[in-house]
Amino acid sequence: MPKSRVRKKKVYSNPTNTGSQTSDSYEPSPLWVPITAVSLIVIGIGWLVLYYLSGQAYPVAAWGYWNLAVGFSCMVASLLVLSKWR
């Protein structure tokens, strides 16, 4: 029975600056990013909870169901801020 040919494995070499991103593009985010995101989440959830528990009388009774839009908008804004977090 014939013996199979032994192939040499290629030696891995680390690529040097082949991408457009450099090492300084991976700087950590400023401190305001997570603080703002968590604050927006808490404000949004607090707005919605207050709206439901008050029987739709608070935070702004004249807005009616637009209070839901305000609460959910705060939470969506927090997701947008978190997309900048590294």
Short mmCIF file of N, CA, C and O in Angstrom, two decimals, residues 6-69:
data_model
loop_
_atom_site.label_atom_id
_atom_site.label_comp_id
_atom_site.label_asym_id
_atom_site.label_seq_id
_atom_site.Cartn_x
_atom_site.Cartn_y
_atom_site.Cartn_z
N VAL A 6 3.69 13.50 3.24
CA VAL A 6 3.63 14.33 4.42
C VAL A 6 3.77 15.78 3.98
O VAL A 6 4.69 16.14 3.27
N ARG A 7 2.81 16.60 4.42
CA ARG A 7 2.83 18.01 4.03
C ARG A 7 3.31 18.84 5.21
O ARG A 7 2.93 18.61 6.36
N LYS A 8 4.08 19.85 4.90
CA LYS A 8 4.54 20.76 5.94
C LYS A 8 3.45 21.79 6.23
O LYS A 8 2.81 22.29 5.31
N LYS A 9 3.26 22.08 7.50
CA LYS A 9 2.31 23.11 7.88
C LYS A 9 2.95 24.47 7.70
O LYS A 9 4.12 24.67 7.98
N LYS A 10 2.12 25.43 7.27
CA LYS A 10 2.63 26.78 7.13
C LYS A 10 2.80 27.39 8.52
O LYS A 10 1.97 27.21 9.40
N VAL A 11 3.86 28.13 8.69
CA VAL A 11 4.14 28.78 9.95
C VAL A 11 3.36 30.09 9.98
O VAL A 11 3.40 30.88 9.03
N TYR A 12 2.63 30.29 11.08
CA TYR A 12 1.83 31.50 11.21
C TYR A 12 2.73 32.69 11.49
O TYR A 12 3.60 32.65 12.33
N SER A 13 2.49 33.76 10.74
CA SER A 13 3.20 35.01 11.00
C SER A 13 2.17 36.10 11.23
O SER A 13 1.20 36.23 10.49
N ASN A 14 2.37 36.86 12.26
CA ASN A 14 1.43 37.91 12.64
C ASN A 14 1.45 39.02 11.59
O ASN A 14 2.50 39.54 11.26
N PRO A 15 0.29 39.40 11.05
CA PRO A 15 0.28 40.47 10.05
C PRO A 15 0.65 41.81 10.70
O PRO A 15 0.30 42.08 11.85
N THR A 16 1.33 42.64 9.95
CA THR A 16 1.76 43.93 10.49
C THR A 16 1.02 45.05 9.79
O THR A 16 1.20 45.30 8.61
N ASN A 17 0.10 45.69 10.53
CA ASN A 17 -0.65 46.86 10.07
C ASN A 17 -1.30 46.66 8.69
O ASN A 17 -1.21 47.51 7.82
N THR A 18 -1.95 45.54 8.51
CA THR A 18 -2.63 45.31 7.24
C THR A 18 -3.99 45.99 7.21
O THR A 18 -4.48 46.33 6.15
N GLY A 19 -4.60 46.22 8.36
CA GLY A 19 -5.91 46.86 8.43
C GLY A 19 -5.79 48.36 8.50
O GLY A 19 -4.71 48.94 8.69
N SER A 20 -6.91 49.02 8.35
CA SER A 20 -6.91 50.48 8.40
C SER A 20 -6.93 50.99 9.83
O SER A 20 -6.68 52.15 10.06
N GLN A 21 -7.24 50.11 10.79
CA GLN A 21 -7.30 50.53 12.18
C GLN A 21 -5.94 50.36 12.83
O GLN A 21 -5.25 49.36 12.63
N THR A 22 -5.57 51.36 13.58
CA THR A 22 -4.31 51.29 14.29
C THR A 22 -4.57 50.97 15.76
O THR A 22 -5.71 50.92 16.20
N SER A 23 -3.52 50.80 16.51
CA SER A 23 -3.68 50.42 17.90
C SER A 23 -4.30 51.52 18.74
O SER A 23 -4.92 51.26 19.75
N ASP A 24 -4.17 52.79 18.33
CA ASP A 24 -4.75 53.87 19.13
C ASP A 24 -6.24 54.03 18.89
O ASP A 24 -6.89 54.80 19.57
N SER A 25 -6.83 53.31 17.93
CA SER A 25 -8.27 53.42 17.71
C SER A 25 -9.06 52.58 18.72
O SER A 25 -10.27 52.64 18.74
N TYR A 26 -8.38 51.81 19.52
CA TYR A 26 -9.04 50.97 20.52
C TYR A 26 -8.94 51.56 21.92
O TYR A 26 -8.82 50.85 22.90
N GLU A 27 -8.99 52.88 22.00
CA GLU A 27 -8.95 53.52 23.30
C GLU A 27 -10.25 53.26 24.04
O GLU A 27 -11.30 53.16 23.42
N PRO A 28 -10.20 53.17 25.35
CA PRO A 28 -11.45 52.96 26.11
C PRO A 28 -12.35 54.19 26.02
O PRO A 28 -11.90 55.31 25.78
N SER A 29 -13.62 53.96 26.22
CA SER A 29 -14.60 55.04 26.16
C SER A 29 -14.44 55.97 27.35
O SER A 29 -13.99 55.57 28.42
N PRO A 30 -14.88 57.22 27.18
CA PRO A 30 -14.88 58.12 28.33
C PRO A 30 -15.89 57.66 29.38
O PRO A 30 -16.82 56.91 29.08
N LEU A 31 -15.73 58.15 30.58
CA LEU A 31 -16.57 57.71 31.69
C LEU A 31 -18.02 58.12 31.53
O LEU A 31 -18.93 57.45 32.03
N TRP A 32 -18.30 59.18 30.78
CA TRP A 32 -19.68 59.65 30.64
C TRP A 32 -20.55 58.69 29.84
O TRP A 32 -21.77 58.72 29.97
N VAL A 33 -19.96 57.84 29.02
CA VAL A 33 -20.76 56.95 28.17
C VAL A 33 -21.57 55.94 29.00
O VAL A 33 -22.79 55.89 28.87
N PRO A 34 -20.95 55.13 29.86
CA PRO A 34 -21.79 54.19 30.63
C PRO A 34 -22.69 54.89 31.65
O PRO A 34 -23.80 54.43 31.90
N ILE A 35 -22.23 56.02 32.20
CA ILE A 35 -23.06 56.74 33.17
C ILE A 35 -24.31 57.28 32.49
O ILE A 35 -25.42 57.16 33.02
N THR A 36 -24.15 57.85 31.30
CA THR A 36 -25.31 58.38 30.56
C THR A 36 -26.25 57.26 30.16
O THR A 36 -27.48 57.40 30.26
N ALA A 37 -25.70 56.14 29.71
CA ALA A 37 -26.54 55.03 29.27
C ALA A 37 -27.36 54.45 30.42
O ALA A 37 -28.57 54.23 30.28
N VAL A 38 -26.73 54.23 31.54
CA VAL A 38 -27.45 53.68 32.69
C VAL A 38 -28.48 54.68 33.20
O VAL A 38 -29.61 54.30 33.56
N SER A 39 -28.13 55.96 33.19
CA SER A 39 -29.09 56.99 33.61
C SER A 39 -30.32 57.01 32.71
O SER A 39 -31.45 57.12 33.19
N LEU A 40 -30.11 56.91 31.40
CA LEU A 40 -31.24 56.92 30.47
C LEU A 40 -32.13 55.69 30.66
O LEU A 40 -33.35 55.77 30.55
N ILE A 41 -31.52 54.55 30.93
CA ILE A 41 -32.31 53.34 31.17
C ILE A 41 -33.16 53.50 32.43
O ILE A 41 -34.35 53.20 32.44
N VAL A 42 -32.54 54.00 33.50
CA VAL A 42 -33.27 54.18 34.76
C VAL A 42 -34.38 55.21 34.60
O VAL A 42 -35.51 55.01 35.08
N ILE A 43 -34.11 56.31 33.91
CA ILE A 43 -35.13 57.34 33.69
C ILE A 43 -36.28 56.78 32.86
O ILE A 43 -37.46 57.00 33.17
N GLY A 44 -35.96 56.04 31.81
CA GLY A 44 -37.00 55.48 30.95
C GLY A 44 -37.89 54.48 31.68
O GLY A 44 -39.13 54.55 31.60
N ILE A 45 -37.27 53.57 32.42
CA ILE A 45 -38.05 52.59 33.17
C ILE A 45 -38.83 53.27 34.28
O ILE A 45 -40.00 52.95 34.52
N GLY A 46 -38.21 54.23 34.95
CA GLY A 46 -38.91 54.96 36.00
C GLY A 46 -40.11 55.73 35.47
O GLY A 46 -41.17 55.77 36.09
N TRP A 47 -39.95 56.33 34.29
CA TRP A 47 -41.05 57.07 33.66
C TRP A 47 -42.22 56.14 33.38
O TRP A 47 -43.38 56.46 33.66
N LEU A 48 -41.92 54.97 32.81
CA LEU A 48 -42.99 54.02 32.47
C LEU A 48 -43.66 53.45 33.72
O LEU A 48 -44.89 53.32 33.76
N VAL A 49 -42.87 53.12 34.72
CA VAL A 49 -43.44 52.57 35.95
C VAL A 49 -44.32 53.60 36.64
O VAL A 49 -45.43 53.29 37.09
N LEU A 50 -43.84 54.85 36.71
CA LEU A 50 -44.64 55.92 37.31
C LEU A 50 -45.93 56.15 36.54
O LEU A 50 -47.00 56.35 37.13
N TYR A 51 -45.86 56.07 35.23
CA TYR A 51 -47.04 56.26 34.39
C TYR A 51 -48.09 55.18 34.65
O TYR A 51 -49.28 55.47 34.79
N TYR A 52 -47.65 53.93 34.72
CA TYR A 52 -48.60 52.84 34.94
C TYR A 52 -49.13 52.80 36.38
O TYR A 52 -50.31 52.57 36.61
N LEU A 53 -48.25 52.99 37.35
CA LEU A 53 -48.68 52.90 38.75
C LEU A 53 -49.56 54.07 39.17
O LEU A 53 -50.35 53.95 40.10
N SER A 54 -49.44 55.21 38.49
CA SER A 54 -50.26 56.36 38.86
C SER A 54 -51.62 56.34 38.17
O SER A 54 -52.39 57.28 38.34
N GLY A 55 -51.90 55.31 37.44
CA GLY A 55 -53.17 55.25 36.73
C GLY A 55 -53.21 56.23 35.57
O GLY A 55 -54.25 56.81 35.28
N GLN A 56 -52.09 56.43 34.93
CA GLN A 56 -51.93 57.30 33.77
C GLN A 56 -52.17 58.77 34.09
O GLN A 56 -52.54 59.56 33.23
N ALA A 57 -51.94 59.16 35.35
CA ALA A 57 -52.10 60.55 35.76
C ALA A 57 -50.77 61.30 35.82
O ALA A 57 -50.73 62.51 35.66
N TYR A 58 -49.69 60.59 36.07
CA TYR A 58 -48.36 61.19 36.14
C TYR A 58 -47.49 60.53 35.12
O TYR A 58 -47.81 59.46 34.64
N PRO A 59 -46.38 60.98 34.73
CA PRO A 59 -45.67 62.22 34.97
C PRO A 59 -46.34 63.44 34.32
O PRO A 59 -46.37 64.51 34.92
N VAL A 60 -46.90 63.31 33.10
CA VAL A 60 -47.59 64.44 32.47
C VAL A 60 -48.94 63.91 31.99
O VAL A 60 -49.03 63.20 30.99
N ALA A 61 -50.00 64.28 32.69
CA ALA A 61 -51.32 63.73 32.38
C ALA A 61 -51.84 64.19 31.02
O ALA A 61 -52.52 63.44 30.32
N ALA A 62 -51.48 65.38 30.60
CA ALA A 62 -51.99 65.91 29.34
C ALA A 62 -51.40 65.18 28.13
O ALA A 62 -52.00 65.20 27.05
N TRP A 63 -50.27 64.52 28.30
CA TRP A 63 -49.65 63.83 27.17
C TRP A 63 -50.32 62.51 26.87
O TRP A 63 -50.17 61.98 25.78
N GLY A 64 -51.02 61.95 27.81
CA GLY A 64 -51.70 60.68 27.59
C GLY A 64 -50.72 59.57 27.27
O GLY A 64 -49.75 59.33 27.99
N TYR A 65 -50.98 58.89 26.16
CA TYR A 65 -50.13 57.75 25.79
C TYR A 65 -48.77 58.17 25.24
O TYR A 65 -47.90 57.33 25.02
N TRP A 66 -48.55 59.45 25.03
CA TRP A 66 -47.22 59.91 24.61
C TRP A 66 -46.20 59.72 25.73
O TRP A 66 -45.00 59.75 25.47
N ASN A 67 -46.67 59.51 26.94
CA ASN A 67 -45.75 59.18 28.03
C ASN A 67 -45.02 57.87 27.75
O ASN A 67 -43.86 57.70 28.13
N LEU A 68 -45.68 56.95 27.08
CA LEU A 68 -45.02 55.70 26.69
C LEU A 68 -43.89 55.97 25.70
O LEU A 68 -42.83 55.36 25.77
N ALA A 69 -44.15 56.89 24.77
CA ALA A 69 -43.12 57.23 23.79
C ALA A 69 -41.90 57.86 24.46
O ALA A 69 -40.76 57.58 24.07
#
